[in-house]
PDB file of C-alpha atoms and ligand atoms in Angstrom:
ATOM      1  CA  MET C   1     -51.149-133.562 -92.202  1.00  0.00           C
ATOM      2  CA  SER C   2     -48.215-132.389 -94.344  1.00  0.00           C
ATOM      3  CA  ILE C   3     -44.425-132.334 -93.937  1.00  0.00           C
ATOM      4  CA  GLN C   4     -44.676-128.532 -93.581  1.00  0.00           C
ATOM      5  CA  GLU C   5     -47.068-128.892 -90.662  1.00  0.00           C
ATOM      6  CA  ILE C   6     -44.736-131.337 -88.930  1.00  0.00           C
ATOM      7  CA  LEU C   7     -41.807-128.994 -89.517  1.00  0.00           C
ATOM      8  CA  LYS C   8     -43.818-126.285 -87.775  1.00  0.00           C
ATOM      9  CA  ILE C   9     -44.072-128.464 -84.652  1.00  0.00           C
ATOM     10  CA  LEU C  10     -40.279-128.291 -84.442  1.00  0.00           C
ATOM     11  CA  THR C  11     -39.908-124.577 -85.166  1.00  0.00           C
ATOM     12  CA  ASP C  12     -42.766-123.682 -82.784  1.00  0.00           C
ATOM     13  CA  ALA C  13     -40.775-125.444 -80.070  1.00  0.00           C
ATOM     14  CA  GLY C  14     -37.947-122.958 -80.668  1.00  0.00           C
ATOM     15  CA  ILE C  15     -35.737-125.143 -82.844  1.00  0.00           C
ATOM     16  CA  GLU C  16     -33.900-122.953 -85.374  1.00  0.00           C
ATOM     17  CA  PRO C  17     -35.392-123.285 -88.912  1.00  0.00           C
ATOM     18  CA  ASN C  18     -32.149-124.628 -90.437  1.00  0.00           C
ATOM     19  CA  GLU C  19     -31.737-127.172 -87.663  1.00  0.00           C
ATOM     20  CA  ALA C  20     -35.435-128.094 -87.880  1.00  0.00           C
ATOM     21  CA  ASN C  21     -35.008-128.820 -91.606  1.00  0.00           C
ATOM     22  CA  VAL C  22     -32.080-131.120 -90.918  1.00  0.00           C
ATOM     23  CA  GLU C  23     -34.013-132.883 -88.163  1.00  0.00           C
ATOM     24  CA  MET C  24     -37.076-133.265 -90.358  1.00  0.00           C
ATOM     25  CA  LYS C  25     -34.943-134.916 -93.025  1.00  0.00           C
ATOM     26  CA  LEU C  26     -33.516-137.331 -90.431  1.00  0.00           C
ATOM     27  CA  LEU C  27     -36.975-138.195 -89.078  1.00  0.00           C
ATOM     28  CA  LEU C  28     -38.346-138.814 -92.577  1.00  0.00           C
ATOM     29  CA  GLU C  29     -35.422-141.059 -93.486  1.00  0.00           C
ATOM     30  CA  ARG C  30     -35.465-143.020 -90.258  1.00  0.00           C
ATOM     31  CA  PHE C  31     -39.183-143.472 -89.666  1.00  0.00           C
ATOM     32  CA  ALA C  32     -40.693-143.228 -93.165  1.00  0.00           C
ATOM     33  CA  ASP C  33     -37.767-144.372 -95.317  1.00  0.00           C
ATOM     34  CA  TYR C  34     -38.409-141.192 -97.309  1.00  0.00           C
ATOM     35  CA  GLY C  35     -35.570-139.156 -98.811  1.00  0.00           C
ATOM     36  CA  ALA C  36     -34.657-136.575-101.444  1.00  0.00           C
ATOM     37  CA  LYS C  37     -35.083-139.213-104.157  1.00  0.00           C
ATOM     38  CA  ASP C  38     -38.728-139.695-103.187  1.00  0.00           C
ATOM     39  CA  ILE C  39     -39.379-135.967-103.276  1.00  0.00           C
ATOM     40  CA  ILE C  40     -37.852-135.714-106.761  1.00  0.00           C
ATOM     41  CA  MET C  41     -39.863-138.723-107.968  1.00  0.00           C
ATOM     42  CA  GLY C  42     -43.000-137.121-106.527  1.00  0.00           C
ATOM     43  CA  ASN C  43     -43.600-140.160-104.268  1.00  0.00           C
ATOM     44  CA  LYS C  44     -46.326-139.538-101.731  1.00  0.00           C
ATOM     45  CA  LEU C  45     -45.994-140.323 -98.052  1.00  0.00           C
ATOM     46  CA  SER C  46     -48.775-142.433 -96.574  1.00  0.00           C
ATOM     47  CA  GLU C  47     -50.876-140.906 -93.767  1.00  0.00           C
ATOM     48  CA  GLU C  48     -49.715-143.784 -91.570  1.00  0.00           C
ATOM     49  CA  LYS C  49     -46.039-142.910 -92.026  1.00  0.00           C
ATOM     50  CA  LEU C  50     -46.704-139.193 -91.613  1.00  0.00           C
ATOM     51  CA  LYS C  51     -48.420-139.984 -88.325  1.00  0.00           C
ATOM     52  CA  ILE C  52     -45.332-141.805 -87.004  1.00  0.00           C
ATOM     53  CA  VAL C  53     -43.055-138.944 -88.086  1.00  0.00           C
ATOM     54  CA  LYS C  54     -45.421-136.465 -86.440  1.00  0.00           C
ATOM     55  CA  GLN C  55     -45.330-138.400 -83.165  1.00  0.00           C
ATOM     56  CA  LYS C  56     -41.540-138.364 -83.194  1.00  0.00           C
ATOM     57  CA  ALA C  57     -41.466-134.628 -83.949  1.00  0.00           C
ATOM     58  CA  GLU C  58     -43.857-134.049 -81.041  1.00  0.00           C
ATOM     59  CA  LEU C  59     -41.625-136.108 -78.768  1.00  0.00           C
ATOM     60  CA  ARG C  60     -38.629-134.013 -79.835  1.00  0.00           C
ATOM     61  CA  ALA C  61     -40.562-130.744 -79.326  1.00  0.00           C
ATOM     62  CA  LYS C  62     -41.984-131.733 -75.954  1.00  0.00           C
ATOM     63  CA  THR C  63     -38.982-133.350 -74.291  1.00  0.00           C
ATOM     64  CA  ARG C  64     -36.143-131.560 -76.133  1.00  0.00           C
ATOM     65  CA  GLN C  65     -34.351-134.908 -76.266  1.00  0.00           C
ATOM     66  CA  PRO C  66     -31.594-134.648 -78.867  1.00  0.00           C
ATOM     67  CA  ILE C  67     -32.713-135.775 -82.303  1.00  0.00           C
ATOM     68  CA  GLN C  68     -29.952-138.423 -82.212  1.00  0.00           C
ATOM     69  CA  HIS C  69     -31.654-140.148 -79.269  1.00  0.00           C
ATOM     70  CA  ILE C  70     -34.974-140.136 -81.102  1.00  0.00           C
ATOM     71  CA  ILE C  71     -33.544-141.684 -84.269  1.00  0.00           C
ATOM     72  CA  GLY C  72     -31.044-143.834 -82.300  1.00  0.00           C
ATOM     73  CA  PHE C  73     -28.034-142.803 -84.385  1.00  0.00           C
ATOM     74  CA  ALA C  74     -25.532-139.981 -84.673  1.00  0.00           C
ATOM     75  CA  ASN C  75     -23.484-139.307 -87.754  1.00  0.00           C
ATOM     76  CA  PHE C  76     -19.778-138.904 -87.101  1.00  0.00           C
ATOM     77  CA  MET C  77     -17.256-138.505 -89.920  1.00  0.00           C
ATOM     78  CA  GLY C  78     -19.730-139.952 -92.393  1.00  0.00           C
ATOM     79  CA  GLU C  79     -20.617-143.061 -90.364  1.00  0.00           C
ATOM     80  CA  ASP C  80     -23.773-143.686 -88.356  1.00  0.00           C
ATOM     81  CA  PHE C  81     -23.049-144.583 -84.738  1.00  0.00           C
ATOM     82  CA  ILE C  82     -25.653-146.107 -82.439  1.00  0.00           C
ATOM     83  CA  VAL C  83     -26.257-143.769 -79.509  1.00  0.00           C
ATOM     84  CA  ASN C  84     -28.439-143.968 -76.403  1.00  0.00           C
ATOM     85  CA  PRO C  85     -28.552-142.287 -73.005  1.00  0.00           C
ATOM     86  CA  SER C  86     -25.523-144.300 -71.830  1.00  0.00           C
ATOM     87  CA  VAL C  87     -23.100-142.529 -74.198  1.00  0.00           C
ATOM     88  CA  LEU C  88     -22.099-139.029 -75.169  1.00  0.00           C
ATOM     89  CA  ILE C  89     -23.413-138.081 -78.610  1.00  0.00           C
ATOM     90  CA  PRO C  90     -20.354-137.644 -80.866  1.00  0.00           C
ATOM     91  CA  ARG C  91     -19.618-133.973 -81.539  1.00  0.00           C
ATOM     92  CA  ASP C  92     -18.342-132.595 -84.844  1.00  0.00           C
ATOM     93  CA  GLU C  93     -15.278-131.064 -83.117  1.00  0.00           C
ATOM     94  CA  THR C  94     -14.055-134.553 -82.203  1.00  0.00           C
ATOM     95  CA  GLU C  95     -13.171-135.055 -85.864  1.00  0.00           C
ATOM     96  CA  PHE C  96     -10.152-132.777 -85.265  1.00  0.00           C
ATOM     97  CA  LEU C  97      -8.879-135.208 -82.634  1.00  0.00           C
ATOM     98  CA  VAL C  98      -9.415-138.230 -84.869  1.00  0.00           C
ATOM     99  CA  ARG C  99      -7.780-136.564 -87.901  1.00  0.00           C
ATOM    100  CA  LYS C 100      -4.717-135.601 -85.865  1.00  0.00           C
ATOM    101  CA  ALA C 101      -4.443-139.110 -84.388  1.00  0.00           C
ATOM    102  CA  VAL C 102      -4.713-140.633 -87.878  1.00  0.00           C
ATOM    103  CA  ASP C 103      -1.914-138.331 -89.138  1.00  0.00           C
ATOM    104  CA  VAL C 104       0.381-139.184 -86.240  1.00  0.00           C
ATOM    105  CA  ILE C 105      -0.303-142.915 -86.627  1.00  0.00           C
ATOM    106  CA  LYS C 106       0.386-142.866 -90.379  1.00  0.00           C
ATOM    107  CA  ASN C 107       3.515-140.717 -90.094  1.00  0.00           C
ATOM    108  CA  ASN C 108       5.018-143.002 -87.469  1.00  0.00           C
ATOM    109  CA  GLY C 109       3.761-146.376 -88.694  1.00  0.00           C
ATOM    110  CA  PHE C 110       2.053-146.976 -85.337  1.00  0.00           C
ATOM    111  CA  THR C 111       0.085-150.186 -84.837  1.00  0.00           C
ATOM    112  CA  PHE C 112      -1.472-150.110 -81.366  1.00  0.00           C
ATOM    113  CA  ALA C 113      -3.570-147.322 -79.837  1.00  0.00           C
ATOM    114  CA  LEU C 114      -5.651-146.764 -76.731  1.00  0.00           C
ATOM    115  CA  ASP C 115      -8.834-144.659 -76.466  1.00  0.00           C
ATOM    116  CA  VAL C 116      -9.553-143.713 -72.855  1.00  0.00           C
ATOM    117  CA  GLY C 117     -13.272-143.133 -72.140  1.00  0.00           C
ATOM    118  CA  THR C 118     -14.441-144.497 -75.457  1.00  0.00           C
ATOM    119  CA  GLY C 119     -18.188-143.907 -74.960  1.00  0.00           C
ATOM    120  CA  CYS C 120     -19.992-145.047 -78.117  1.00  0.00           C
ATOM    121  CA  GLY C 121     -16.594-145.948 -79.567  1.00  0.00           C
ATOM    122  CA  CYS C 122     -16.646-143.298 -82.296  1.00  0.00           C
ATOM    123  CA  ILE C 123     -12.983-142.326 -81.870  1.00  0.00           C
ATOM    124  CA  ALA C 124     -11.696-145.909 -81.547  1.00  0.00           C
ATOM    125  CA  CYS C 125     -13.747-147.075 -84.527  1.00  0.00           C
ATOM    126  CA  MET C 126     -12.747-144.216 -86.833  1.00  0.00           C
ATOM    127  CA  ILE C 127      -9.045-144.609 -86.014  1.00  0.00           C
ATOM    128  CA  ALA C 128      -9.313-148.366 -86.600  1.00  0.00           C
ATOM    129  CA  LYS C 129     -11.154-147.749 -89.871  1.00  0.00           C
ATOM    130  CA  LEU C 130      -8.771-145.104 -91.218  1.00  0.00           C
ATOM    131  CA  THR C 131      -5.421-146.633 -90.203  1.00  0.00           C
ATOM    132  CA  GLU C 132      -3.645-149.954 -89.817  1.00  0.00           C
ATOM    133  CA  CYS C 133      -3.807-149.557 -86.052  1.00  0.00           C
ATOM    134  CA  ARG C 134      -5.561-151.848 -83.633  1.00  0.00           C
ATOM    135  CA  VAL C 135      -7.362-149.765 -81.021  1.00  0.00           C
ATOM    136  CA  ILE C 136      -8.461-150.696 -77.536  1.00  0.00           C
ATOM    137  CA  GLY C 137     -11.318-148.538 -76.223  1.00  0.00           C
ATOM    138  CA  LEU C 138     -11.621-148.303 -72.446  1.00  0.00           C
ATOM    139  CA  ASP C 139     -14.656-147.163 -70.497  1.00  0.00           C
ATOM    140  CA  ILE C 140     -15.916-147.461 -66.947  1.00  0.00           C
ATOM    141  CA  SER C 141     -19.518-147.875 -68.134  1.00  0.00           C
ATOM    142  CA  THR C 142     -20.657-151.364 -69.192  1.00  0.00           C
ATOM    143  CA  ASP C 143     -23.599-149.913 -71.121  1.00  0.00           C
ATOM    144  CA  ALA C 144     -21.260-147.622 -73.042  1.00  0.00           C
ATOM    145  CA  LEU C 145     -18.966-150.572 -73.832  1.00  0.00           C
ATOM    146  CA  ASN C 146     -21.891-152.600 -75.180  1.00  0.00           C
ATOM    147  CA  THR C 147     -22.824-149.681 -77.425  1.00  0.00           C
ATOM    148  CA  ALA C 148     -19.219-149.345 -78.614  1.00  0.00           C
ATOM    149  CA  LEU C 149     -19.102-153.061 -79.370  1.00  0.00           C
ATOM    150  CA  ASP C 150     -22.302-152.834 -81.429  1.00  0.00           C
ATOM    151  CA  ASN C 151     -20.822-149.919 -83.352  1.00  0.00           C
ATOM    152  CA  ALA C 152     -17.589-151.772 -84.066  1.00  0.00           C
ATOM    153  CA  SER C 153     -19.504-154.780 -85.374  1.00  0.00           C
ATOM    154  CA  ARG C 154     -21.725-152.612 -87.572  1.00  0.00           C
ATOM    155  CA  LEU C 155     -18.536-151.220 -89.115  1.00  0.00           C
ATOM    156  CA  ASN C 156     -16.930-154.676 -89.440  1.00  0.00           C
ATOM    157  CA  LEU C 157     -14.105-153.730 -87.126  1.00  0.00           C
ATOM    158  CA  TYR C 158     -14.271-156.783 -84.814  1.00  0.00           C
ATOM    159  CA  ASN C 159     -10.545-157.404 -84.598  1.00  0.00           C
ATOM    160  CA  LYS C 160      -9.376-153.827 -84.970  1.00  0.00           C
ATOM    161  CA  ALA C 161     -11.504-151.994 -82.412  1.00  0.00           C
ATOM    162  CA  ILE C 162     -11.642-153.883 -79.140  1.00  0.00           C
ATOM    163  CA  PHE C 163     -13.309-152.764 -75.916  1.00  0.00           C
ATOM    164  CA  ARG C 164     -12.523-153.326 -72.265  1.00  0.00           C
ATOM    165  CA  LYS C 165     -13.970-152.157 -68.964  1.00  0.00           C
ATOM    166  CA  SER C 166     -11.476-149.937 -67.214  1.00  0.00           C
ATOM    167  CA  ASP C 167     -11.448-146.831 -65.020  1.00  0.00           C
ATOM    168  CA  VAL C 168      -8.792-144.864 -66.923  1.00  0.00           C
ATOM    169  CA  PHE C 169      -5.812-147.300 -66.891  1.00  0.00           C
ATOM    170  CA  SER C 170      -7.021-149.573 -64.044  1.00  0.00           C
ATOM    171  CA  ASN C 171      -7.452-152.534 -66.380  1.00  0.00           C
ATOM    172  CA  VAL C 172      -4.468-152.065 -68.670  1.00  0.00           C
ATOM    173  CA  LYS C 173      -2.460-155.236 -68.242  1.00  0.00           C
ATOM    174  CA  PRO C 174       0.999-155.073 -66.677  1.00  0.00           C
ATOM    175  CA  GLY C 175       3.558-154.592 -69.432  1.00  0.00           C
ATOM    176  CA  GLU C 176       0.917-153.739 -72.060  1.00  0.00           C
ATOM    177  CA  LYS C 177       2.244-150.760 -74.076  1.00  0.00           C
ATOM    178  CA  PHE C 178       0.687-148.561 -76.729  1.00  0.00           C
ATOM    179  CA  ASP C 179       2.063-146.281 -79.443  1.00  0.00           C
ATOM    180  CA  LEU C 180      -0.607-143.659 -78.969  1.00  0.00           C
ATOM    181  CA  ILE C 181      -3.206-142.694 -76.386  1.00  0.00           C
ATOM    182  CA  VAL C 182      -6.200-140.636 -77.384  1.00  0.00           C
ATOM    183  CA  SER C 183      -8.948-139.328 -75.131  1.00  0.00           C
ATOM    184  CA  ASN C 184     -11.945-137.037 -75.092  1.00  0.00           C
ATOM    185  CA  PRO C 185     -12.611-137.319 -71.368  1.00  0.00           C
ATOM    186  CA  PRO C 186     -15.245-135.588 -69.232  1.00  0.00           C
ATOM    187  CA  TYR C 187     -14.083-131.992 -68.792  1.00  0.00           C
ATOM    188  CA  ILE C 188     -16.964-129.942 -67.379  1.00  0.00           C
ATOM    189  CA  PRO C 189     -16.751-129.075 -63.677  1.00  0.00           C
ATOM    190  CA  LYS C 190     -19.878-130.191 -61.777  1.00  0.00           C
ATOM    191  CA  SER C 191     -20.368-126.590 -60.689  1.00  0.00           C
ATOM    192  CA  ALA C 192     -21.150-125.656 -64.330  1.00  0.00           C
ATOM    193  CA  LYS C 193     -24.024-128.159 -64.512  1.00  0.00           C
ATOM    194  CA  LEU C 194     -26.717-125.544 -63.809  1.00  0.00           C
ATOM    195  CA  HIS C 195     -25.794-123.469 -66.851  1.00  0.00           C
ATOM    196  CA  ILE C 196     -25.734-126.252 -69.353  1.00  0.00           C
ATOM    197  CA  GLN C 197     -27.895-126.312 -72.515  1.00  0.00           C
ATOM    198  CA  LYS C 198     -31.056-128.464 -72.281  1.00  0.00           C
ATOM    199  CA  GLU C 199     -30.022-130.940 -75.021  1.00  0.00           C
ATOM    200  CA  VAL C 200     -26.715-131.637 -73.240  1.00  0.00           C
ATOM    201  CA  THR C 201     -28.574-132.754 -70.090  1.00  0.00           C
ATOM    202  CA  PHE C 202     -29.446-135.935 -72.004  1.00  0.00           C
ATOM    203  CA  ASP C 203     -25.786-136.943 -72.205  1.00  0.00           C
ATOM    204  CA  PRO C 204     -24.720-139.155 -69.296  1.00  0.00           C
ATOM    205  CA  ASP C 205     -23.234-137.282 -66.334  1.00  0.00           C
ATOM    206  CA  LEU C 206     -20.381-139.792 -66.299  1.00  0.00           C
ATOM    207  CA  ALA C 207     -19.303-138.602 -69.732  1.00  0.00           C
ATOM    208  CA  LEU C 208     -19.528-134.898 -68.974  1.00  0.00           C
ATOM    209  CA  TYR C 209     -18.546-133.959 -65.456  1.00  0.00           C
ATOM    210  CA  THR C 210     -15.462-133.896 -63.301  1.00  0.00           C
ATOM    211  CA  ASN C 211     -15.301-133.539 -59.530  1.00  0.00           C
ATOM    212  CA  ASP C 212     -12.752-130.741 -59.523  1.00  0.00           C
ATOM    213  CA  GLU C 213     -13.244-127.030 -60.106  1.00  0.00           C
ATOM    214  CA  ASP C 214     -11.303-126.638 -63.357  1.00  0.00           C
ATOM    215  CA  GLY C 215     -12.386-129.764 -65.250  1.00  0.00           C
ATOM    216  CA  LEU C 216      -8.824-131.056 -65.445  1.00  0.00           C
ATOM    217  CA  GLU C 217      -9.252-134.163 -63.264  1.00  0.00           C
ATOM    218  CA  PHE C 218      -9.134-136.736 -66.079  1.00  0.00           C
ATOM    219  CA  TYR C 219      -6.360-134.965 -67.988  1.00  0.00           C
ATOM    220  CA  LYS C 220      -4.247-135.133 -64.821  1.00  0.00           C
ATOM    221  CA  ARG C 221      -5.006-138.816 -64.250  1.00  0.00           C
ATOM    222  CA  ILE C 222      -4.292-139.760 -67.849  1.00  0.00           C
ATOM    223  CA  ILE C 223      -1.101-137.685 -68.101  1.00  0.00           C
ATOM    224  CA  SER C 224       0.273-139.171 -64.838  1.00  0.00           C
ATOM    225  CA  GLY C 225      -0.371-142.747 -65.922  1.00  0.00           C
ATOM    226  CA  ALA C 226       0.508-142.342 -69.603  1.00  0.00           C
ATOM    227  CA  CYS C 227       4.272-142.881 -69.272  1.00  0.00           C
ATOM    228  CA  GLU C 228       3.613-146.369 -67.860  1.00  0.00           C
ATOM    229  CA  VAL C 229       1.512-147.473 -70.823  1.00  0.00           C
ATOM    230  CA  LEU C 230       3.152-145.642 -73.738  1.00  0.00           C
ATOM    231  CA  ASN C 231       6.026-147.010 -75.772  1.00  0.00           C
ATOM    232  CA  SER C 232       8.986-144.660 -75.853  1.00  0.00           C
ATOM    233  CA  GLY C 233       8.362-142.003 -78.508  1.00  0.00           C
ATOM    234  CA  GLY C 234       4.621-142.580 -78.111  1.00  0.00           C
ATOM    235  CA  TYR C 235       2.018-139.834 -78.426  1.00  0.00           C
ATOM    236  CA  LEU C 236      -0.740-138.542 -76.193  1.00  0.00           C
ATOM    237  CA  LEU C 237      -3.667-136.658 -77.763  1.00  0.00           C
ATOM    238  CA  PHE C 238      -6.548-134.982 -76.001  1.00  0.00           C
ATOM    239  CA  GLU C 239      -9.700-133.155 -76.908  1.00  0.00           C
ATOM    240  CA  VAL C 240     -10.162-130.278 -74.461  1.00  0.00           C
ATOM    241  CA  GLY C 241     -12.851-127.789 -73.479  1.00  0.00           C
ATOM    242  CA  GLN C 242     -12.604-124.056 -74.073  1.00  0.00           C
ATOM    243  CA  GLY C 243      -9.692-122.537 -72.154  1.00  0.00           C
ATOM    244  CA  GLN C 244      -8.187-125.903 -71.182  1.00  0.00           C
ATOM    245  CA  ALA C 245      -5.576-126.325 -73.945  1.00  0.00           C
ATOM    246  CA  GLN C 246      -2.872-124.237 -72.282  1.00  0.00           C
ATOM    247  CA  PRO C 247      -3.204-125.780 -68.797  1.00  0.00           C
ATOM    248  CA  VAL C 248      -3.288-129.283 -70.310  1.00  0.00           C
ATOM    249  CA  ALA C 249      -0.198-128.507 -72.434  1.00  0.00           C
ATOM    250  CA  GLU C 250       1.602-127.293 -69.276  1.00  0.00           C
ATOM    251  CA  LEU C 251       0.659-130.464 -67.399  1.00  0.00           C
ATOM    252  CA  MET C 252       2.012-132.541 -70.278  1.00  0.00           C
ATOM    253  CA  LYS C 253       5.304-130.621 -70.354  1.00  0.00           C
ATOM    254  CA  LEU C 254       5.728-131.226 -66.631  1.00  0.00           C
ATOM    255  CA  LYS C 255       5.416-134.978 -67.223  1.00  0.00           C
ATOM    256  CA  ASN C 256       8.051-135.235 -69.905  1.00  0.00           C
ATOM    257  CA  PHE C 257       5.992-134.610 -73.030  1.00  0.00           C
ATOM    258  CA  GLY C 258       7.458-132.467 -75.813  1.00  0.00           C
ATOM    259  CA  ASP C 259       6.655-131.366 -79.399  1.00  0.00           C
ATOM    260  CA  ILE C 260       3.379-130.029 -78.018  1.00  0.00           C
ATOM    261  CA  GLU C 261       0.917-128.987 -80.701  1.00  0.00           C
ATOM    262  CA  ILE C 262      -2.430-127.289 -80.170  1.00  0.00           C
ATOM    263  CA  ILE C 263      -5.090-127.421 -82.878  1.00  0.00           C
ATOM    264  CA  SER C 264      -8.120-125.133 -83.048  1.00  0.00           C
ATOM    265  CA  ASP C 265     -11.556-126.112 -84.296  1.00  0.00           C
ATOM    266  CA  LEU C 266     -13.752-124.266 -86.809  1.00  0.00           C
ATOM    267  CA  ALA C 267     -14.933-121.870 -84.111  1.00  0.00           C
ATOM    268  CA  ALA C 268     -11.240-121.018 -83.455  1.00  0.00           C
ATOM    269  CA  ILE C 269     -11.425-122.699 -80.025  1.00  0.00           C
ATOM    270  CA  GLU C 270      -8.239-124.550 -79.051  1.00  0.00           C
ATOM    271  CA  ARG C 271      -9.615-128.080 -79.166  1.00  0.00           C
ATOM    272  CA  VAL C 272      -6.826-130.656 -79.479  1.00  0.00           C
ATOM    273  CA  VAL C 273      -3.562-130.980 -77.574  1.00  0.00           C
ATOM    274  CA  CYS C 274      -0.992-133.406 -78.935  1.00  0.00           C
ATOM    275  CA  GLY C 275       2.394-134.273 -77.420  1.00  0.00           C
ATOM    276  CA  LYS C 276       5.184-136.798 -77.777  1.00  0.00           C
ATOM    277  CA  MET C 277       6.678-138.606 -74.821  1.00  0.00           C
ATOM    278  CA  ASN C 278      10.365-137.776 -74.569  1.00  0.00           C
ATOM    279  CA  ASN C 279      12.705-140.723 -74.207  1.00  0.00           C
ATOM    280  CA  ASN C 280      14.043-141.026 -70.700  1.00  0.00           C
TER     281      ASN C 280
HETATM  282  N1  LIG J   1     -14.879-140.709 -76.613  1.00  0.00           N
HETATM  283  C1  LIG J   1     -16.260-140.468 -76.761  1.00  0.00           C
HETATM  284  C2  LIG J   1     -16.511-139.301 -77.698  1.00  0.00           C
HETATM  285  O1  LIG J   1     -15.666-138.506 -77.950  1.00  0.00           O
HETATM  286  C3  LIG J   1     -16.929-140.242 -75.415  1.00  0.00           C
HETATM  287  C4  LIG J   1     -16.380-139.047 -74.697  1.00  0.00           C
HETATM  288  C5  LIG J   1     -16.991-138.904 -73.324  1.00  0.00           C
HETATM  289  O2  LIG J   1     -17.895-139.679 -72.961  1.00  0.00           O
HETATM  290  N2  LIG J   1     -16.502-137.943 -72.580  1.00  0.00           N
HETATM  291  O3  LIG J   1     -17.587-139.151 -78.205  1.00  0.00           O
END
């Protein structure tokens, strides 16, 4: 059994060669503690370790579970986040949301932020790590909150990234106000579920789907409640799905948000909507 043969298990299952190479590297690191250094040094992999890696590659090929579930981690902005079936696997595009939030926080000297639907906590943790802000991450799922908590402790962010069970703002305390709200909420209408890519079916439904037809349900809920929990001059930032930036921007304008900015991702899809609450 060789690494090449294991790689073939992945490509035979229809995984693109480039992707299969990346996945192979992750499997070797995670389950055989074997990396580029070992290859350069000419270190050999034991049959025993190769067998474990092969089993994991077979599991990936057979079930099409995302590689992140098999290794138990997903890399986001250079950090490894624990992931499991209770949380959405962080997507690269979400970095645009985090970077914009970090800019806004630094430019305004903000100190207190809220992440609605925190999932594995990747957004809350990265904002807490990259700024002086304390961040509260809210989620309706207890399993997701436990994962987020584990991630914050792995990153030594105990006091800066805090998590609380809450259905959108249901558990924000009366009078509690934030400088910035950030959210990457579920935005796929349930009706689109049939057409979704196999790997995505391993993300929790709670993190993906809305009950309405246009996927705007959570944007509407968050925008309506935001004025109650934002300090005056506070910001609201969303990640959105394809085609949702304009409608979300309109909804924000209707609720007294101005200075609306839309940021596109690398695929030129409008991905982030950012707005400032006008003073009343
Ligand atoms: N905030 C988390 C993320 O961006 C989870 C988002 C979600 O579950 N919809 O990864």
